[in-house]
Coordinates of C-alpha atoms and ligand atoms in Angstrom, one line a residue:
M1089 CA -9.3 -31.5 19.6
S1090 CA -11.3 -34.4 18.1
R1091 CA -9.9 -37.1 16.0
V1092 CA -12.2 -36.1 13.2
L1093 CA -10.8 -32.7 13.3
R1094 CA -7.3 -33.9 13.2
S1095 CA -7.8 -36.2 10.2
A1096 CA -9.6 -33.3 8.6
F1097 CA -6.5 -31.2 9.1
K1098 CA -4.3 -34.0 7.6
L1099 CA -6.6 -34.1 4.6
G1100 CA -6.5 -30.3 4.5
S1101 CA -2.7 -30.3 4.8
H1102 CA -2.3 -32.9 2.0
H1103 CA -4.7 -31.2 -0.2
A1104 CA -3.2 -27.8 0.4
T1105 CA 0.3 -29.1 -0.1
Y1106 CA -0.7 -30.4 -3.5
L1107 CA -2.4 -27.2 -4.4
L1108 CA 0.6 -25.3 -3.2
H1109 CA 2.9 -27.1 -5.5
Q1110 CA 0.6 -26.1 -8.3
Q1111 CA 0.5 -22.6 -7.2
E1112 CA 3.9 -22.0 -5.9
A1113 CA 4.8 -19.6 -8.6
R1114 CA 1.6 -17.7 -7.9
I1115 CA 2.4 -17.5 -4.3
I1116 CA 5.9 -16.1 -4.8
K1117 CA 4.4 -13.6 -7.1
S1118 CA 1.7 -12.7 -4.7
I1119 CA 4.3 -11.5 -2.3
S1120 CA 3.9 -8.0 -3.4
C1121 CA 0.4 -8.0 -2.1
Y1122 CA 1.0 -9.8 1.1
C1123 CA 0.5 -6.7 3.1
D1124 CA -2.9 -5.9 1.9
Y1125 CA -4.3 -8.9 0.1
S1126 CA -6.6 -10.0 2.8
Y1127 CA -7.6 -6.7 4.2
K1128 CA -11.2 -6.0 3.8
G1129 CA -11.8 -9.5 2.8
G1130 CA -9.7 -9.8 -0.3
Q1131 CA -8.1 -6.6 -1.1
E1132 CA -4.4 -4.3 -0.7
G1133 CA 11.8 -7.1 -1.1
G1134 CA 14.0 -6.1 -3.0
D1135 CA 17.1 -8.0 -3.8
G1136 CA 19.0 -6.5 -0.9
E1137 CA 21.8 -8.5 0.5
S1138 CA 21.2 -8.0 4.2
R1139 CA 19.8 -10.6 6.5
R1140 CA 17.0 -8.2 7.2
D1141 CA 16.1 -8.4 3.6
F1142 CA 16.0 -12.1 3.6
R1143 CA 13.8 -12.1 6.7
T1144 CA 11.5 -9.7 5.0
V1145 CA 11.3 -12.0 2.0
L1146 CA 10.5 -14.8 4.3
T1147 CA 7.7 -12.8 5.8
L1148 CA 6.5 -12.0 2.3
V1149 CA 6.8 -15.4 0.8
G1150 CA 6.5 -17.8 3.7
L1151 CA 4.0 -16.1 5.8
G1152 CA 2.4 -14.0 3.1
G1153 CA 2.0 -17.4 1.4
F1154 CA -0.5 -18.3 4.1
V1155 CA -2.4 -15.4 3.1
A1156 CA -2.2 -16.3 -0.6
A1157 CA -3.3 -19.7 0.5
Y1158 CA -6.6 -18.3 1.7
V1159 CA -8.2 -19.5 -1.5
L1160 CA -6.7 -23.0 -1.0
A1161 CA -8.0 -23.1 2.5
S1162 CA -11.4 -22.3 1.3
K1163 CA -11.1 -25.3 -1.0
V1164 CA -10.0 -27.3 1.9
A1165 CA -13.1 -26.1 3.6
A1166 CA -15.2 -27.3 0.8
E1167 CA -13.7 -30.8 1.0
G1168 CA -13.8 -31.8 4.6
K1169 CA -12.8 -29.1 7.0
P1170 CA -14.2 -29.5 10.5
S1171 CA -17.9 -29.0 10.5
K1172 CA -18.0 -27.6 14.0
E1173 CA -18.2 -23.9 13.5
N1174 CA -17.4 -23.0 17.1
V1175 CA -13.9 -24.6 17.4
N1176 CA -11.8 -21.9 18.9
Y1177 CA -9.2 -21.6 16.2
Q1178 CA -7.7 -18.5 17.7
K1179 CA -6.6 -20.6 20.7
W1180 CA -5.0 -23.5 18.9
H1181 CA -1.5 -22.0 18.9
T1182 CA -1.8 -21.1 22.6
E1183 CA -2.6 -24.6 23.7
A1184 CA -0.3 -27.6 23.9
R1185 CA -1.4 -30.6 21.8
T1186 CA -1.0 -33.7 23.9
D1187 CA -0.7 -35.9 20.9
L1188 CA 2.5 -34.1 19.7
P1189 CA 6.0 -33.9 21.1
T1190 CA 7.5 -30.8 22.8
Y1191 CA 10.6 -29.1 21.4
K1192 CA 13.2 -26.7 22.7
Q1193 CA 13.9 -23.5 20.8
E1194 CA 17.4 -24.7 20.0
V1195 CA 16.1 -27.7 18.3
I1196 CA 13.6 -25.7 16.2
Q1197 CA 16.4 -23.3 15.2
K1198 CA 18.2 -26.1 13.5
H1199 CA 15.3 -26.6 11.1
D1200 CA 16.3 -23.9 8.7
T1201 CA 17.0 -25.6 5.4
L1202 CA 14.8 -27.5 3.0
E1203 CA 16.9 -30.6 3.7
K1204 CA 16.5 -30.3 7.4
R1205 CA 13.0 -29.1 6.9
I1206 CA 11.7 -25.7 7.8
W1207 CA 10.1 -25.1 11.1
V1208 CA 8.5 -22.1 12.6
T1209 CA 6.7 -21.4 15.9
Y1210 CA 3.6 -19.4 16.6
G1211 CA 2.5 -19.2 20.3
I1212 CA 3.5 -22.6 21.6
G1213 CA 2.7 -24.3 18.3
V1214 CA 5.6 -25.8 16.3
Y1215 CA 4.9 -26.0 12.5
D1216 CA 6.7 -27.7 9.7
I1217 CA 6.1 -25.5 6.7
T1218 CA 8.6 -27.2 4.3
D1219 CA 5.9 -28.2 1.9
F1220 CA 4.6 -24.7 2.0
V1221 CA 7.8 -22.9 1.2
P1222 CA 8.0 -22.9 -2.6
K1223 CA 11.1 -24.0 -4.3
H1224 CA 12.2 -21.2 -6.5
P1225 CA 15.4 -19.3 -7.4
G1226 CA 15.2 -17.1 -4.3
S1227 CA 14.6 -20.0 -1.9
D1228 CA 18.0 -19.3 -0.2
K1229 CA 16.4 -16.2 1.1
I1230 CA 13.5 -18.0 2.7
M1231 CA 15.8 -20.3 4.5
L1232 CA 17.4 -17.5 6.5
G1233 CA 14.1 -16.7 8.2
A1234 CA 13.4 -20.3 9.1
G1235 CA 13.6 -21.7 12.6
S1236 CA 12.1 -18.8 14.4
A1237 CA 8.9 -17.4 15.9
I1238 CA 6.4 -15.7 13.6
D1239 CA 4.5 -14.0 16.4
P1240 CA 6.0 -10.6 15.9
F1241 CA 5.1 -10.7 12.3
W1242 CA 1.6 -11.7 12.8
A1243 CA 1.2 -9.1 15.5
I1244 CA 1.6 -6.5 12.8
Y1245 CA 0.1 -8.3 9.9
Q1246 CA -3.2 -9.0 11.6
Q1247 CA -4.9 -10.3 8.5
H1248 CA -3.4 -13.7 9.4
N1249 CA -5.7 -13.9 12.4
N1250 CA -8.6 -15.5 10.5
K1251 CA -10.0 -19.0 10.5
E1252 CA -8.8 -20.1 7.1
I1253 CA -5.2 -19.2 7.7
L1254 CA -5.0 -20.4 11.3
T1255 CA -6.6 -23.7 10.1
L1256 CA -4.0 -24.0 7.4
L1257 CA -1.2 -23.3 9.9
E1258 CA -2.6 -25.8 12.4
S1259 CA -2.5 -28.4 9.6
F1260 CA 1.3 -28.1 9.6
R1261 CA 1.5 -28.5 13.3
I1262 CA 4.1 -31.0 14.4
G1263 CA 4.6 -30.2 18.1
N1264 CA 4.6 -27.9 21.1
L1265 CA 7.2 -25.3 22.0
D1266 CA 8.7 -25.7 25.4
K1267 CA 6.8 -23.0 27.3
A1268 CA 10.0 -21.4 28.7
D1269 CA 11.0 -20.5 25.1
A1270 CA 7.6 -19.1 24.0
V1271 CA 7.4 -15.5 22.8
S1272 CA 5.3 -13.6 25.3
T1273 CA 2.8 -11.4 23.5
E1274 CA 2.6 -9.2 26.6
D1275 CA 6.4 -8.5 26.3
M1276 CA 6.0 -7.5 22.8
G1277 CA 3.4 -4.9 23.5
S1278 CA 0.9 -4.0 20.9
P1279 CA 2.4 -2.2 17.9
W1280 CA -1.0 -0.6 17.6
A1281 CA -1.2 0.9 21.0
N1282 CA -0.1 4.3 19.8
E1283 CA -2.3 5.0 16.8
P1284 CA -3.6 8.5 16.5
K1285 CA -7.3 9.4 16.7
R1286 CA -9.0 9.7 13.3
H1287 CA -12.0 11.6 12.0
P1288 CA -15.0 9.3 12.0
L1289 CA -15.8 10.4 8.4
L1290 CA -12.7 8.7 7.2
K1291 CA -13.9 5.3 5.9
P1292 CA -11.3 2.6 6.7
A1293 CA -10.4 0.3 3.9
S1294 CA -8.3 -1.4 6.6
E1295 CA -7.9 -0.6 10.3
R1296 CA -4.5 -2.1 10.9
P1297 CA -2.6 -0.7 9.3
F1298 CA -4.9 2.3 9.0
N1299 CA -6.0 3.1 5.5
A1300 CA -9.0 5.3 4.9
E1301 CA -10.5 7.8 2.5
P1302 CA -13.1 10.5 3.0
P1303 CA -16.5 10.3 1.3
I1304 CA -15.6 11.6 -2.2
S1305 CA -18.7 13.9 -2.1
L1306 CA -16.6 16.0 0.3
L1307 CA -13.5 16.3 -1.8
A1308 CA -14.8 18.8 -4.3
E1309 CA -15.9 21.1 -1.5
N1310 CA -12.5 22.4 -0.7
F1311 CA -9.6 23.3 -3.0
L1312 CA -7.3 22.5 -0.1
T1313 CA -8.4 19.2 1.5
P1314 CA -8.9 19.7 5.2
N1315 CA -6.2 17.8 7.1
E1316 CA -8.6 15.6 9.0
F1317 CA -10.3 14.5 5.8
F1318 CA -7.1 13.8 3.9
Y1319 CA -6.9 10.1 3.0
V1320 CA -4.4 8.0 5.0
R1321 CA -2.3 5.3 3.6
N1322 CA -0.2 3.5 6.2
H1323 CA 1.7 0.2 5.6
L1324 CA 2.7 -0.2 9.2
P1325 CA 1.9 1.2 12.7
V1326 CA 2.3 4.9 13.0
P1327 CA 5.7 5.5 14.7
V1328 CA 5.9 7.6 17.9
I1329 CA 8.5 10.3 17.3
D1330 CA 9.8 12.9 19.8
A1331 CA 10.3 16.1 17.8
E1332 CA 13.0 17.3 20.3
S1333 CA 15.3 14.3 19.8
Y1334 CA 14.3 13.7 16.1
E1335 CA 17.2 13.7 13.6
L1336 CA 17.2 13.3 9.9
D1337 CA 20.3 11.6 8.4
V1338 CA 21.4 12.7 5.0
E1339 CA 24.0 10.6 3.3
V1340 CA 25.8 10.4 0.0
E1341 CA 26.9 6.9 -0.9
E1342 CA 30.4 6.4 -2.2
S1343 CA 31.7 9.9 -1.1
G1344 CA 30.8 8.9 2.4
I1345 CA 29.5 12.4 3.2
S1346 CA 26.8 12.3 5.9
K1347 CA 25.1 14.9 8.0
S1348 CA 22.4 14.9 10.6
F1349 CA 19.8 17.6 10.9
S1350 CA 17.6 18.3 13.9
L1351 CA 14.1 19.6 13.2
D1352 CA 15.2 23.0 14.3
E1353 CA 18.0 23.0 11.8
I1354 CA 15.6 22.1 9.0
K1355 CA 13.2 24.8 10.1
K1356 CA 16.0 27.4 9.9
L1357 CA 16.5 26.7 6.2
P1358 CA 14.6 28.9 3.7
K1359 CA 10.9 27.9 4.1
C1360 CA 9.1 27.1 0.9
T1361 CA 5.4 26.3 0.3
V1362 CA 4.1 24.1 -2.5
T1363 CA 0.5 23.2 -3.3
A1364 CA 0.5 19.6 -4.4
A1365 CA -2.0 16.8 -4.7
V1366 CA -0.9 13.5 -3.3
M1367 CA -2.5 10.5 -4.9
C1368 CA -2.1 6.9 -4.1
G1369 CA -1.1 4.7 -7.0
G1370 CA -4.1 2.6 -6.2
N1371 CA -6.7 5.4 -6.2
R1372 CA -9.9 4.3 -8.0
R1373 CA -8.7 0.7 -7.8
S1374 CA -12.2 -0.5 -6.9
E1375 CA -13.4 0.5 -10.4
M1376 CA -10.6 -1.5 -12.1
T1377 CA -11.6 -4.5 -10.0
E1378 CA -14.9 -4.7 -11.7
V1379 CA -13.2 -5.7 -14.9
K1380 CA -11.3 -8.5 -13.2
P1381 CA -10.2 -8.8 -9.6
V1382 CA -6.9 -7.1 -8.7
K1383 CA -4.9 -7.3 -5.5
G1384 CA -4.8 -4.2 -3.3
L1385 CA -6.8 -2.0 -1.0
S1386 CA -10.1 -1.4 -2.7
W1387 CA -9.9 2.4 -2.9
S1388 CA -12.7 4.4 -4.3
A1389 CA -11.8 7.8 -5.8
G1390 CA -10.9 9.4 -2.5
A1391 CA -7.3 8.2 -2.1
V1392 CA -6.2 11.7 -3.1
G1393 CA -6.0 15.1 -1.5
N1394 CA -4.7 18.5 -2.2
A1395 CA -2.7 20.5 0.3
K1396 CA -0.3 23.3 0.8
W1397 CA 2.9 21.8 2.1
S1398 CA 5.6 23.9 3.8
G1399 CA 9.2 23.0 4.6
A1400 CA 12.8 23.0 3.4
K1401 CA 13.7 22.3 -0.2
L1402 CA 15.5 19.0 -0.5
R1403 CA 17.6 20.6 -3.2
D1404 CA 18.9 23.2 -0.7
I1405 CA 20.0 20.4 1.7
L1406 CA 21.6 18.4 -1.0
L1407 CA 23.4 21.4 -2.4
A1408 CA 24.6 22.3 1.1
I1409 CA 26.4 19.0 1.4
G1410 CA 27.9 19.2 -2.1
V1411 CA 25.6 17.0 -4.1
E1412 CA 25.5 17.7 -7.9
S1413 CA 22.6 16.6 -10.1
D1414 CA 23.3 13.4 -12.0
E1415 CA 20.7 11.9 -14.3
K1416 CA 21.7 8.4 -13.3
R1417 CA 21.5 8.7 -9.6
H1418 CA 18.6 8.4 -7.1
V1419 CA 17.5 9.7 -3.8
I1420 CA 16.4 7.0 -1.3
F1421 CA 14.0 7.9 1.5
E1422 CA 13.4 5.8 4.6
G1423 CA 10.6 6.2 7.1
C1424 CA 10.7 5.7 10.9
D1425 CA 7.9 3.1 10.5
L1426 CA 9.5 -0.3 10.9
D1427 CA 8.3 -3.7 9.9
P1428 CA 8.9 -6.6 12.3
T1429 CA 12.4 -7.1 10.9
S1430 CA 13.2 -3.5 11.7
H1431 CA 13.1 -2.8 8.0
P1432 CA 11.7 0.7 7.3
Y1433 CA 9.2 1.8 4.7
G1434 CA 11.2 3.1 1.9
A1435 CA 11.1 4.5 -1.7
S1436 CA 13.3 6.5 -4.1
I1437 CA 13.0 9.1 -6.8
P1438 CA 15.5 10.2 -9.5
L1439 CA 18.1 12.6 -8.1
S1440 CA 17.4 14.9 -11.1
K1441 CA 13.8 15.4 -9.7
A1442 CA 15.2 16.3 -6.3
M1443 CA 17.8 18.7 -7.7
D1444 CA 15.4 20.4 -10.2
E1445 CA 14.5 23.9 -9.0
R1446 CA 11.1 23.3 -10.7
G1447 CA 10.7 19.9 -9.2
D1448 CA 9.7 21.5 -5.8
V1449 CA 10.6 18.5 -3.7
I1450 CA 10.4 19.6 -0.1
L1451 CA 10.8 18.1 3.3
A1452 CA 7.5 19.2 4.8
Y1453 CA 6.8 19.9 8.5
E1454 CA 3.5 21.8 7.8
M1455 CA 0.4 20.8 6.0
N1456 CA -2.1 23.5 5.2
G1457 CA -0.4 25.8 7.7
E1458 CA -0.6 23.4 10.6
T1459 CA 2.1 21.2 12.0
I1460 CA 1.9 18.0 10.0
N1461 CA -0.1 15.5 12.0
R1462 CA 1.0 12.0 12.9
D1463 CA -0.9 10.1 10.2
H1464 CA 0.6 12.3 7.5
G1465 CA 4.2 12.1 8.6
F1466 CA 4.9 14.1 11.8
P1467 CA 7.4 15.6 12.2
L1468 CA 8.8 15.5 8.6
R1469 CA 7.8 13.9 5.3
V1470 CA 9.0 14.3 1.8
I1471 CA 6.6 15.8 -0.7
V1472 CA 7.5 14.9 -4.3
P1473 CA 5.0 16.9 -6.3
G1474 CA 3.5 15.2 -9.3
T1475 CA 4.8 11.8 -8.2
V1476 CA 2.8 8.8 -7.0
G1477 CA 1.9 8.9 -3.3
A1478 CA 4.2 5.9 -2.4
R1479 CA 7.4 8.0 -3.0
N1480 CA 6.2 10.7 -0.6
V1481 CA 7.8 9.0 2.4
K1482 CA 6.4 10.0 5.8
W1483 CA 8.2 10.0 9.1
L1484 CA 11.4 10.6 7.2
S1485 CA 14.5 9.2 9.0
R1486 CA 17.1 8.9 6.3
V1487 CA 17.8 10.4 2.9
V1488 CA 20.5 8.7 0.8
V1489 CA 21.9 9.7 -2.5
S1490 CA 22.7 6.5 -4.3
D1491 CA 23.6 4.9 -7.6
S1492 CA 20.7 2.6 -7.2
E1493 CA 17.0 2.9 -6.5
S1494 CA 15.6 1.9 -3.1
S1495 CA 15.8 -1.8 -2.6
S1496 CA 12.5 -1.7 -0.6
H1497 CA 9.6 -4.0 -1.4
W1498 CA 7.5 -0.9 -2.3
Q1499 CA 10.0 0.4 -4.9
Q1500 CA 11.0 -3.0 -6.4
N1501 CA 7.9 -5.3 -6.2
D1502 CA 5.0 -3.0 -5.9
Y1503 CA 3.6 0.2 -7.5
K1504 CA 4.5 -0.8 -11.0
G1505 CA 2.3 -1.2 -14.0
F1506 CA 2.0 -4.2 -16.3
S1507 CA 0.2 -5.4 -19.4
P1508 CA -3.4 -6.6 -18.9
S1509 CA -2.1 -10.1 -20.0
T1510 CA 0.4 -10.2 -17.2
D1511 CA -0.8 -12.3 -14.3
W1512 CA 0.7 -13.6 -11.0
D1513 CA 2.2 -16.5 -12.8
T1514 CA 4.0 -14.4 -15.4
V1515 CA 4.8 -11.2 -13.7
D1516 CA 8.4 -10.2 -13.4
F1517 CA 8.7 -7.1 -11.3
T1518 CA 12.2 -6.3 -12.6
K1519 CA 10.8 -5.7 -16.1
S1520 CA 8.7 -2.6 -15.2
P1521 CA 10.0 0.7 -14.0
A1522 CA 8.7 2.0 -10.6
I1523 CA 5.8 4.4 -11.0
Q1524 CA 7.0 8.0 -10.6
A1525 CA 4.9 10.7 -12.4
M1526 CA 1.2 9.8 -12.5
P1527 CA -1.1 9.8 -15.5
V1528 CA -4.0 12.2 -15.9
T1529 CA -7.2 11.4 -14.0
S1530 CA -10.5 12.9 -12.9
A1531 CA -13.5 12.0 -10.8
I1532 CA -17.0 13.1 -10.3
C1533 CA -17.6 13.9 -6.7
C1534 CA -21.1 15.2 -6.9
P1535 CA -23.6 13.8 -7.5
S1536 CA -22.8 10.3 -6.1
E1537 CA -23.7 7.0 -7.6
G1538 CA -27.4 6.3 -7.2
D1539 CA -28.3 9.9 -6.2
K1540 CA -31.7 11.3 -7.2
V1541 CA -30.9 14.7 -8.8
Q1542 CA -33.0 17.6 -9.8
T1543 CA -32.6 19.4 -13.1
K1544 CA -32.7 23.2 -13.5
D1545 CA -33.2 24.5 -17.0
G1546 CA -32.5 21.0 -18.3
C1547 CA -29.2 20.8 -16.5
I1548 CA -27.8 19.1 -13.4
A1549 CA -25.0 20.5 -11.2
V1550 CA -21.9 18.3 -11.4
K1551 CA -18.5 18.8 -9.7
G1552 CA -15.3 16.9 -9.2
Y1553 CA -11.5 17.0 -9.3
A1554 CA -8.9 16.4 -12.0
W1555 CA -5.2 16.0 -11.7
S1556 CA -2.2 15.0 -13.7
G1557 CA 1.3 14.0 -12.6
G1558 CA 4.7 15.5 -13.6
G1559 CA 3.6 19.1 -13.0
R1560 CA 1.2 19.0 -16.0
R1561 CA -1.8 21.4 -15.7
I1562 CA -5.3 20.3 -16.4
V1563 CA -6.4 22.1 -19.6
R1564 CA -9.9 20.8 -19.9
V1565 CA -12.5 18.5 -18.3
D1566 CA -15.1 17.1 -20.6
L1567 CA -18.4 15.7 -19.4
T1568 CA -21.2 13.8 -21.0
A1569 CA -24.6 12.6 -19.9
D1570 CA -25.5 10.8 -23.2
G1571 CA -22.8 8.2 -23.5
G1572 CA -20.4 10.5 -25.4
E1573 CA -22.8 11.7 -28.1
S1574 CA -22.3 15.3 -26.8
W1575 CA -19.6 16.7 -24.5
H1576 CA -19.8 19.7 -22.2
V1577 CA -16.7 21.5 -21.0
A1578 CA -16.5 22.1 -17.2
E1579 CA -15.2 25.3 -15.5
L1580 CA -11.9 24.9 -13.8
E1581 CA -10.7 26.1 -10.5
Q1582 CA -6.9 25.8 -10.1
D1583 CA -3.7 27.6 -9.2
D1584 CA -2.2 30.0 -11.7
L1585 CA 1.1 28.3 -12.0
P1586 CA 3.1 27.5 -15.2
D1587 CA 2.8 24.2 -16.9
G1588 CA 5.5 21.8 -15.8
R1589 CA 5.3 23.2 -12.3
H1590 CA 1.6 22.8 -11.7
Y1591 CA 1.3 20.3 -8.9
G1592 CA -2.0 21.0 -7.3
W1593 CA -5.3 19.5 -8.4
T1594 CA -8.0 21.2 -10.4
L1595 CA -11.6 21.4 -9.1
W1596 CA -14.2 21.6 -11.8
S1597 CA -17.9 22.2 -11.9
A1598 CA -20.6 22.4 -14.6
N1599 CA -24.2 22.6 -15.3
L1600 CA -24.5 19.6 -17.4
P1601 CA -27.4 19.4 -19.9
V1602 CA -29.1 16.0 -19.6
P1603 CA -31.2 14.3 -22.3
A1604 CA -34.8 15.3 -22.0
G1605 CA -37.3 12.8 -20.7
Q1606 CA -34.7 10.3 -19.5
K1607 CA -35.1 9.0 -15.9
K1608 CA -31.7 7.3 -15.6
I1609 CA -28.5 8.7 -16.9
E1610 CA -24.8 8.0 -16.6
I1611 CA -22.4 10.9 -16.3
W1612 CA -18.8 10.5 -17.5
S1613 CA -15.9 12.7 -16.9
K1614 CA -12.5 12.8 -18.7
A1615 CA -9.7 15.3 -18.1
V1616 CA -7.1 16.5 -20.6
D1617 CA -3.7 17.6 -19.4
S1618 CA -1.2 20.1 -20.8
A1619 CA 0.4 17.4 -23.0
Y1620 CA -3.0 16.6 -24.4
N1621 CA -2.9 13.3 -22.6
T1622 CA -6.4 12.1 -21.7
Q1623 CA -8.0 9.3 -19.8
P1624 CA -8.6 5.9 -21.4
E1625 CA -12.2 5.2 -22.1
S1626 CA -12.4 2.0 -20.1
F1627 CA -10.4 -0.1 -17.6
K1628 CA -10.5 -3.1 -19.8
Y1629 CA -7.3 -2.5 -21.7
T1630 CA -5.4 -0.8 -18.9
W1631 CA -6.2 -3.5 -16.3
N1632 CA -3.2 -4.6 -14.4
L1633 CA -2.8 -7.2 -11.6
R1634 CA -2.0 -4.7 -8.9
G1635 CA -4.8 -2.3 -9.9
V1636 CA -2.6 0.8 -10.1
L1637 CA -2.9 3.7 -12.5
S1638 CA -6.6 3.2 -12.6
N1639 CA -7.5 6.3 -14.5
A1640 CA -10.3 5.5 -17.0
Y1641 CA -13.3 7.8 -17.5
H1642 CA -15.1 8.2 -14.2
R1643 CA -18.8 7.1 -14.6
V1644 CA -21.6 7.8 -12.2
K1645 CA -25.2 6.7 -12.6
V1646 CA -28.0 8.9 -11.3
E1647 CA -31.7 9.2 -11.4
I1648 CA -33.4 12.3 -12.6
E1649 CA -36.3 13.4 -10.3
Ligands
MTE2056 N1 6.9 6.0 5.9 C1 5.9 5.8 5.1 N2 5.6 6.7 4.1 C2 4.6 6.5 3.3 C3 3.7 5.4 3.4 C4 4.0 4.5 4.5 O1 3.3 3.5 4.7 N3 5.1 4.7 5.3 N4 2.7 5.2 2.5 C5 2.9 5.8 1.2 C6 1.8 5.7 0.3 S1 1.5 4.3 -0.6 C7 1.0 6.8 0.1 S2 -0.3 6.8 -1.0 C8 1.2 8.1 0.8 C9 -0.1 8.5 1.6 O2 0.1 9.7 2.3 P1 -1.0 10.1 3.3 O3 -1.3 9.0 4.3 O4 -0.4 11.3 4.0 O5 -2.2 10.5 2.5 O6 2.2 8.0 1.8 C10 3.3 7.2 1.3 N5 4.4 7.4 2.3
MO2057 MO1 -0.2 4.6 -2.0

């Protein structure tokens, strides 16, 4: 590496350090988006006491911070980063730097406090990230993860593998790891080697982890979304599970009751089928982003699907082990998908929802009459009808009845709503409740933005979906083609189920009158649910930093032929 390059790194490091101090609060607060911030070029724990938690927090803050520092790195770029475009930044951490000393793992391990300085290794690079690790009330948690290799984390969170972040990391380089101590990437195996095959029509918002939605024009074609077109939202690699040896652990905290169920045992329980839409809390986020950028996967309106789910009622299982409903308790779900600290994806719902006969919470092994596929949770997932997608935990491994909510990152520091004036400097995730039931929304699936459409008797054919959380039926969908001067009521296609227990979506269609003589029109849709809740007119006043609950009127511009 040239001297110019090295001094540029120093400069970069200095500059970045300064900026990092400025932005440390922001970085800490950005942890909730560490996992998806940089996917697709700029898109989408807990206070637990265990060491695993701490390590997760390190990943989130320390390593995720590198992601958050993307912006800083760009500034560095503007102010003197190496001009040679072809430097092989992906190799830096694999090569020894002759200008720097070599360290043994046991030496590195000792650098695990701010006082002793915080070191990490990546490949055979040794980095001092002390100035990067923000000083904040939870800094004790960061320390516990210090002094170790970050390779396993970055194997999973592949968004780090870009020039800006690797450049920033290299700027913290202080030495080389003794080769004998280096983590071998071959030994680790790729966590992505066993991903299932996906339908080519699913448009990935990120490949690893796999997140994709179907073209929304397809969504209104089928009341039950075909399994292969159903959006996929994975936070981690898809776990490989052998159905024969699979077991679900059900536990009750305090009482100490616990019981394991094989898949066969679960299938012997009374089978029940629920039609329920599952919608990601970030569905339609890309529209909210237009008001002001938000952090998260840039979903269009396709992060939702409607399916018939079959399985055992969670209520039956809980009753069988003697659980009684209690308004104050929770049911925690854990998946088999593990992060690099062996921490599973997790979420919780109120116990009262699980115990409610009309809550229809099921442990599903079938989706639309087929064995549930790997992307959607094989062999077992929980379906919490009417509740945000994040609580519908896939690849279920454990169910725990507890006095507290899940301590997972996704329950505590993500999937929560905030005021439009809350930013990453001021956000306090403990101040907002975790999203459970979702608000009413709708989307126009046909025509699509920019389509040229033909009129028939002064009308155009429009269709879409509408849904509300909490079991509320859709009672009306209003459409306008003249900016709200006149509204037209759509025809609804939905289940004939009582309000409060109506969990599937509603498809709607209409022949919408369009203003005569106008070439360009904008269609708006708004749905009304059984509580007469309706969608907000714009995203402006419901904007939130995470881009969740993005349910304003859906608007589509088309040209009349
Ligand atoms: N175990 C596990 N369960 C999970 C997730 C996950 O990453 N791991 N993602 C959640 C989120 S955020 C959503 S929106 C839904 C998506 O379900 P789908 O992929 O079947 O559409 O699964 C939820 N359950
Ligand atoms: Mo989600």
